[in-house]
mmCIF file of C-alpha atoms in Angstrom:
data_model
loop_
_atom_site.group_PDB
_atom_site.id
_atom_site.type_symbol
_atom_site.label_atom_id
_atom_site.label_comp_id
_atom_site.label_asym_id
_atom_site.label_seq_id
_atom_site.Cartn_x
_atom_site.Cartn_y
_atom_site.Cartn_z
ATOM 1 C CA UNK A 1 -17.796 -18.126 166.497
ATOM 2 C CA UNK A 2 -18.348 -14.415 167.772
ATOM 3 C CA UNK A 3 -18.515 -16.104 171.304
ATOM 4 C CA UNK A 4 -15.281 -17.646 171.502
ATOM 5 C CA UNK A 5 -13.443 -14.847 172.843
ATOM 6 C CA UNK A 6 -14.334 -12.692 175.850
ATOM 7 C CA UNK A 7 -15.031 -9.209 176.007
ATOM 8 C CA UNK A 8 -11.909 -7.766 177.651
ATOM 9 C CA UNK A 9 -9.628 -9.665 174.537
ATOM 10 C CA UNK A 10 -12.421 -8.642 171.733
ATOM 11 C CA UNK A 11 -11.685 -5.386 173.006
ATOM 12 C CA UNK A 12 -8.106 -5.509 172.887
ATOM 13 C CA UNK A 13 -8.277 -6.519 168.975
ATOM 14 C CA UNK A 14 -11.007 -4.298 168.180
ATOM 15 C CA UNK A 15 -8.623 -1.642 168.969
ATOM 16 C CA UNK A 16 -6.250 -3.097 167.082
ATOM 17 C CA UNK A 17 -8.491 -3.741 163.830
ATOM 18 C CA UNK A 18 -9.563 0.264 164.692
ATOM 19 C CA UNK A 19 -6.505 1.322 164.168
ATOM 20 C CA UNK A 20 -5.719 0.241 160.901
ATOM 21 C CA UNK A 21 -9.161 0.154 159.284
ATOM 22 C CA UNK A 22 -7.880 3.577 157.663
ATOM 23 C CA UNK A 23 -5.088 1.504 156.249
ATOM 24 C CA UNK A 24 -7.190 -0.539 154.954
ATOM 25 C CA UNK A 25 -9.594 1.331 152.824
ATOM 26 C CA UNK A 26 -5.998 2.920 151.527
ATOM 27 C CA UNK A 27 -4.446 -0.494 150.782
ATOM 28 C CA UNK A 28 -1.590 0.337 152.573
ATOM 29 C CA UNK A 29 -2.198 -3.380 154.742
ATOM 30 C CA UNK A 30 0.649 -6.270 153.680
ATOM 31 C CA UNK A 31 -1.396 -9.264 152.570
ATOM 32 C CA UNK A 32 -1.301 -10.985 155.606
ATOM 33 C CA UNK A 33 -2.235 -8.493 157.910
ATOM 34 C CA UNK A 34 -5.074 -7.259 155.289
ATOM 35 C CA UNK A 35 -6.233 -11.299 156.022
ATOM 36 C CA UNK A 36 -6.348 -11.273 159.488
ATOM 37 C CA UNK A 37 -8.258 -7.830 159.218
ATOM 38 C CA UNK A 38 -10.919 -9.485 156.771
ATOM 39 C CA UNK A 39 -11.057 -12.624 159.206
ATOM 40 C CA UNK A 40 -11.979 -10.114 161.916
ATOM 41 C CA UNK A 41 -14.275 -8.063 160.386
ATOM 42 C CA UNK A 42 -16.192 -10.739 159.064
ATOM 43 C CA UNK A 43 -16.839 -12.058 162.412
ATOM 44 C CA UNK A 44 -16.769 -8.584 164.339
ATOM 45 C CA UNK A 45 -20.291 -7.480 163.839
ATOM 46 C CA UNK A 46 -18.951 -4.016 165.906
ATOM 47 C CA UNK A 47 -15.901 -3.119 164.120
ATOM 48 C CA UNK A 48 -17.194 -3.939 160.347
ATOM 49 C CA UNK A 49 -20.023 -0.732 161.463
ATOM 50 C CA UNK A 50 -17.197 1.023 162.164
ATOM 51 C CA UNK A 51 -15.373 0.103 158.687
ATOM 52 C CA UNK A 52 -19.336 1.375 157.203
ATOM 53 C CA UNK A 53 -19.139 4.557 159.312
ATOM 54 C CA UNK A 54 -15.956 5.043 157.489
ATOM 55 C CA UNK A 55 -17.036 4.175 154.230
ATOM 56 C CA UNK A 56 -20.482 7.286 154.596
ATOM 57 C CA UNK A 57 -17.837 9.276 155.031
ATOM 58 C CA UNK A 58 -17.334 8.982 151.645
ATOM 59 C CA UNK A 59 -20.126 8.900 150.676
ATOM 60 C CA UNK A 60 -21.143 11.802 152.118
ATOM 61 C CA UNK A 61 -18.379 13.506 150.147
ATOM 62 C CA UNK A 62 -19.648 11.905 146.443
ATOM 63 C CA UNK A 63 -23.448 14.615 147.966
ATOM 64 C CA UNK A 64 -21.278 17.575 148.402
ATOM 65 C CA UNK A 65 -22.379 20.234 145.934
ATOM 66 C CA UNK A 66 -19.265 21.091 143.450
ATOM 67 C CA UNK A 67 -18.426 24.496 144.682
ATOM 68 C CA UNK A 68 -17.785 27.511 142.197
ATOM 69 C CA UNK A 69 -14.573 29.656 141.978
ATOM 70 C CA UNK A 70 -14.704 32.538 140.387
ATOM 71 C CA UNK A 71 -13.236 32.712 136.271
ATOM 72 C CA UNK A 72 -11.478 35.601 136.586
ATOM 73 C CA UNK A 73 -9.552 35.305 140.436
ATOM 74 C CA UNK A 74 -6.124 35.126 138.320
ATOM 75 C CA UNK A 75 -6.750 37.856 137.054
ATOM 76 C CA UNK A 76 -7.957 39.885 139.666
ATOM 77 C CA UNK A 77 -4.963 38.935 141.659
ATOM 78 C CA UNK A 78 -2.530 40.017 138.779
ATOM 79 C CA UNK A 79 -3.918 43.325 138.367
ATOM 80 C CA UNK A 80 -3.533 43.714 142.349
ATOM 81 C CA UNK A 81 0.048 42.864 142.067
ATOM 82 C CA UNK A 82 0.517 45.072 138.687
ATOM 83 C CA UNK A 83 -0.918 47.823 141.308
ATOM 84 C CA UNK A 84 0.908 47.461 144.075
ATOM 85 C CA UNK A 85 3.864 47.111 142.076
ATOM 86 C CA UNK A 86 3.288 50.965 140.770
ATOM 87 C CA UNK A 87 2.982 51.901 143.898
ATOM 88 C CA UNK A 88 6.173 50.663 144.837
ATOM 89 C CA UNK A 89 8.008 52.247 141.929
ATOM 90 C CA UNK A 90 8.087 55.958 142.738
ATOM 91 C CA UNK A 91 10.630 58.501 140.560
ATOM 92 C CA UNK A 92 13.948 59.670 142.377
ATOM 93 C CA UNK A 93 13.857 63.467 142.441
ATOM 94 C CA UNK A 94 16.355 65.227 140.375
ATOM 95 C CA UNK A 95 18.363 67.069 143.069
ATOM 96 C CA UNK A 96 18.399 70.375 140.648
ATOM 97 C CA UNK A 97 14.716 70.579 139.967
ATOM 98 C CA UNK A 98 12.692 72.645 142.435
ATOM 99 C CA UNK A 99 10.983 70.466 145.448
ATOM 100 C CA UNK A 100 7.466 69.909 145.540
ATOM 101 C CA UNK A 101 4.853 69.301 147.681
ATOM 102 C CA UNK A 102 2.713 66.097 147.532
ATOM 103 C CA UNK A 103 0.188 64.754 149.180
ATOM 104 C CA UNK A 104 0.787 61.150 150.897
ATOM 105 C CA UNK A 105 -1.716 59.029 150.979
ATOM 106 C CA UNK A 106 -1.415 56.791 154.065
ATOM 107 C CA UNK A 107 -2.138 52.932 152.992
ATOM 108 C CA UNK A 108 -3.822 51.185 155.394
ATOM 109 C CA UNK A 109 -1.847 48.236 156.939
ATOM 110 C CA UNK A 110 -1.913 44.823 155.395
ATOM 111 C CA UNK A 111 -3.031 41.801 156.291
ATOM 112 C CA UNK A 112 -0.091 38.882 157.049
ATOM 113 C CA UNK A 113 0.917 35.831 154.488
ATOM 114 C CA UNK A 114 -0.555 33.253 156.373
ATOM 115 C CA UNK A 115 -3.831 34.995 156.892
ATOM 116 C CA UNK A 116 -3.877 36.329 153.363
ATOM 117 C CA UNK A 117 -3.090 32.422 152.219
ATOM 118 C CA UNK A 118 -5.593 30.990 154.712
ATOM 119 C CA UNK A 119 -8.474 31.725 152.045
ATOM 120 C CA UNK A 120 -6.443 30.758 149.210
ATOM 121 C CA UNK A 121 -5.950 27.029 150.580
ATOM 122 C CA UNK A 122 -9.577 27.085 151.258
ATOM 123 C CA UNK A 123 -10.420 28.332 147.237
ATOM 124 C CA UNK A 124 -7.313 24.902 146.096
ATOM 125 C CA UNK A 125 -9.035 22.907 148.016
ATOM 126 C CA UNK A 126 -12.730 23.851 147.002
ATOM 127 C CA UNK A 127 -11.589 23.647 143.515
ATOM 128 C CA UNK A 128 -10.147 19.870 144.465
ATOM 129 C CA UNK A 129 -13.321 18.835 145.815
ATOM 130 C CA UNK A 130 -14.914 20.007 142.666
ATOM 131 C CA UNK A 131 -12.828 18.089 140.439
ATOM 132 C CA UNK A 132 -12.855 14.516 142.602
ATOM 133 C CA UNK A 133 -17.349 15.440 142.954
ATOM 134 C CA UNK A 134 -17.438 15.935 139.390
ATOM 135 C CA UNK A 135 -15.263 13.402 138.313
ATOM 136 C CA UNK A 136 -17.413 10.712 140.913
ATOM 137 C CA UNK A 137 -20.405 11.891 139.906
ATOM 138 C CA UNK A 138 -19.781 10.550 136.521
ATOM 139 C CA UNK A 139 -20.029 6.959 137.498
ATOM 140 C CA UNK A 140 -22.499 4.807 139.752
ATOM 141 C CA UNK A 141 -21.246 5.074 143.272
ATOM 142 C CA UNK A 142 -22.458 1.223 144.873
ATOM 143 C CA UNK A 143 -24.529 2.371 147.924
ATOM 144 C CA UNK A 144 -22.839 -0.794 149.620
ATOM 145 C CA UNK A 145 -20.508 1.269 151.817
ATOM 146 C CA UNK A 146 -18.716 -2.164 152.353
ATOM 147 C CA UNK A 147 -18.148 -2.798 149.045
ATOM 148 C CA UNK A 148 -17.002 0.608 148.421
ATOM 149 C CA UNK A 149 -14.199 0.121 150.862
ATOM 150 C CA UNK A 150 -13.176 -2.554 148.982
ATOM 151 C CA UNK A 151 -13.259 -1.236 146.099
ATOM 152 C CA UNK A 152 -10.665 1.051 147.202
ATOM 153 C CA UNK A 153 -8.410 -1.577 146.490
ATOM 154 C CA UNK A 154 -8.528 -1.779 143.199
ATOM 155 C CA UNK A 155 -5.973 1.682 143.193
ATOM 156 C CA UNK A 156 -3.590 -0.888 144.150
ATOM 157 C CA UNK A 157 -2.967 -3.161 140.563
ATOM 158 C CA UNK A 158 -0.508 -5.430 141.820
ATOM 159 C CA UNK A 159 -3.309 -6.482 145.077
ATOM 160 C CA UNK A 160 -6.519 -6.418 143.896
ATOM 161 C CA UNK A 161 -9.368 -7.219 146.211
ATOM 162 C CA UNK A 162 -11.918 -9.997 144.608
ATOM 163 C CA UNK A 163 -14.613 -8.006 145.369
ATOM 164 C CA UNK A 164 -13.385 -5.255 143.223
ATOM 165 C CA UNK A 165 -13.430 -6.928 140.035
ATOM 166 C CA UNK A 166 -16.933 -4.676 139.086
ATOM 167 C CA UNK A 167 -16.305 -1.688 141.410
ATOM 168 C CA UNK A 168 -19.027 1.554 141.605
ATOM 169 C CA UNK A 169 -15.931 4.208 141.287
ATOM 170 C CA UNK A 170 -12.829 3.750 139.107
ATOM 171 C CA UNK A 171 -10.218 5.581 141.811
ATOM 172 C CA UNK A 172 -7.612 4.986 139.347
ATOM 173 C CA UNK A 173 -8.668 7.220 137.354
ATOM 174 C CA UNK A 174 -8.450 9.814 139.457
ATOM 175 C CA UNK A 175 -5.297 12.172 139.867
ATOM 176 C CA UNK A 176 -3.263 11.566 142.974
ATOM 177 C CA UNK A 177 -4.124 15.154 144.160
ATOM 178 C CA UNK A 178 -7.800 14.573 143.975
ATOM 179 C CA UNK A 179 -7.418 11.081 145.628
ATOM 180 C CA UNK A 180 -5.424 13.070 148.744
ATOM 181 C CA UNK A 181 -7.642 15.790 149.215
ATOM 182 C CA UNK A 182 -10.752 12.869 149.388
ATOM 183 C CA UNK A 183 -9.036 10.411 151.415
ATOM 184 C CA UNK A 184 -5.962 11.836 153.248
ATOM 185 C CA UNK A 185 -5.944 15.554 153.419
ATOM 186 C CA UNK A 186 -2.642 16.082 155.436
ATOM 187 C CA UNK A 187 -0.617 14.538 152.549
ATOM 188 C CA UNK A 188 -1.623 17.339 150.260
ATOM 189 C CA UNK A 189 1.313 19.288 150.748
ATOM 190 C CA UNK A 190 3.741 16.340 150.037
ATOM 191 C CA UNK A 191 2.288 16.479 146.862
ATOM 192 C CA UNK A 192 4.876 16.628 144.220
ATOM 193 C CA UNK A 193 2.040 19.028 142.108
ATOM 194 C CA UNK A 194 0.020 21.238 144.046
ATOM 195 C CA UNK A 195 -3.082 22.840 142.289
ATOM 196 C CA UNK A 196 -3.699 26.405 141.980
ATOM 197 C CA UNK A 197 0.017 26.757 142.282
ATOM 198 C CA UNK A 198 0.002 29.866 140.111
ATOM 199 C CA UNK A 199 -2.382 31.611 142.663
ATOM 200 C CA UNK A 200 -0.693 31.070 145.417
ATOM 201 C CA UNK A 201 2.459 32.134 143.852
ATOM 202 C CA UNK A 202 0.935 35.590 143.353
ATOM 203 C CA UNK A 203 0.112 35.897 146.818
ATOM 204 C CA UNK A 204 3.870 35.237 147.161
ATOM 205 C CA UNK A 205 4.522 37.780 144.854
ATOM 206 C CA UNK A 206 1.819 40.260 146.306
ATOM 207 C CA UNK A 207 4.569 39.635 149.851
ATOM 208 C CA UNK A 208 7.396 40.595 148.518
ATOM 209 C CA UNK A 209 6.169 43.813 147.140
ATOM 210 C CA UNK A 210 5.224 44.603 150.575
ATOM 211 C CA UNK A 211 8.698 43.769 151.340
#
């Protein structure tokens, strides 16, 4: 009964359940904590709106319109680093051949690694976003935002939740990178693969010629 306990110790394990409602949308729970959490929110009218609130997050997401990136960035960037590269490699003088005069054209400063990569993490992780939109948009997403927390367990074979025998989204389908950039996006970078690798290593590359 929701009336059993009084307010100041609902509040005490309200904050408790809060804090690992995260955990368990991302079945990271052991079984018997994931038990006492489905106890509570079953009985916890206030904290199973805050595991919904959670769950439109999500579902917010699935709305997002897939944004574009542009075919031929790669290449653009090469041919900027093919450039500067000339630049860089200028002829020695033969000391017996007659000096003359040039005419220096003074580059204009450039900008620093971490602001030139601050727009390139924002393209890798438009172009994640894409992929996990386009790849949900392929399937029925249950408007139950509920269920679709529960469904989340179903990326977890060995502990699958009853309720995600039929689930709206098949998450384990989806690459890990996708499923990081949706769900956790500070684990990104401890990402064994990272996507659009290849263009930030020509920003790299871009650095060094700069030397």
């Amino acid at each position: 009964m929701k009336g059993e306990l009084d307010m100041p110790e609902r509040s005490a394990i309200c904050r408790e359940i809060d804090a690992d409602l995260s955990a368990l949308i991302d079945a990271e729970l052991a079984p018997e904590r994931e038990a006492e959490m489905r106890a509570h929110l079953d009985d916890c009218d206030r904290c199973a709106q805050r595991l919904q609130d959670l769950c439109n997050v999500d579902l917010a997401l699935a709305d997002l319109a897939a944004p574009m990136v542009a075919a031929d960035l790669g290449q653009r960037l090469a041919a900027r680093i093919a450039s500067d590269s000339g630049e860089r490699s200028v002829p020695v003088p033969d000391a017996a051949s007659p000096k003359r005069s040039r005419t220096v054209t003074p580059r204009q400063p450039r900008r620093s690694l971490r602001r030139r990569l601050m727009p390139v993490a924002v393209v890798a992780t438009a172009v994640l976003l894409a992929i996990v939109v386009a790849n949900r948009q392929s399937s029925e997403v249950d408007p139950d935002p509920l269920q679709l927390a529960r469904t989340l367990r179903s990326m977890n074979p060995a502990a699958t939740l009853p309720e995600a025998a039929t689930p709206g989204v098949n998450f384990g389908s989806l690459p890990d990178e996708d499923l990081a950039v949706l769900f956790e996006f500070d684990t990104v970078e401890d990402l064994d693969v990272i996507a659009n690798l290849e263009l930030l290593e020509q920003f790299v590359a871009m650095e060094a010629l700069e030397g």
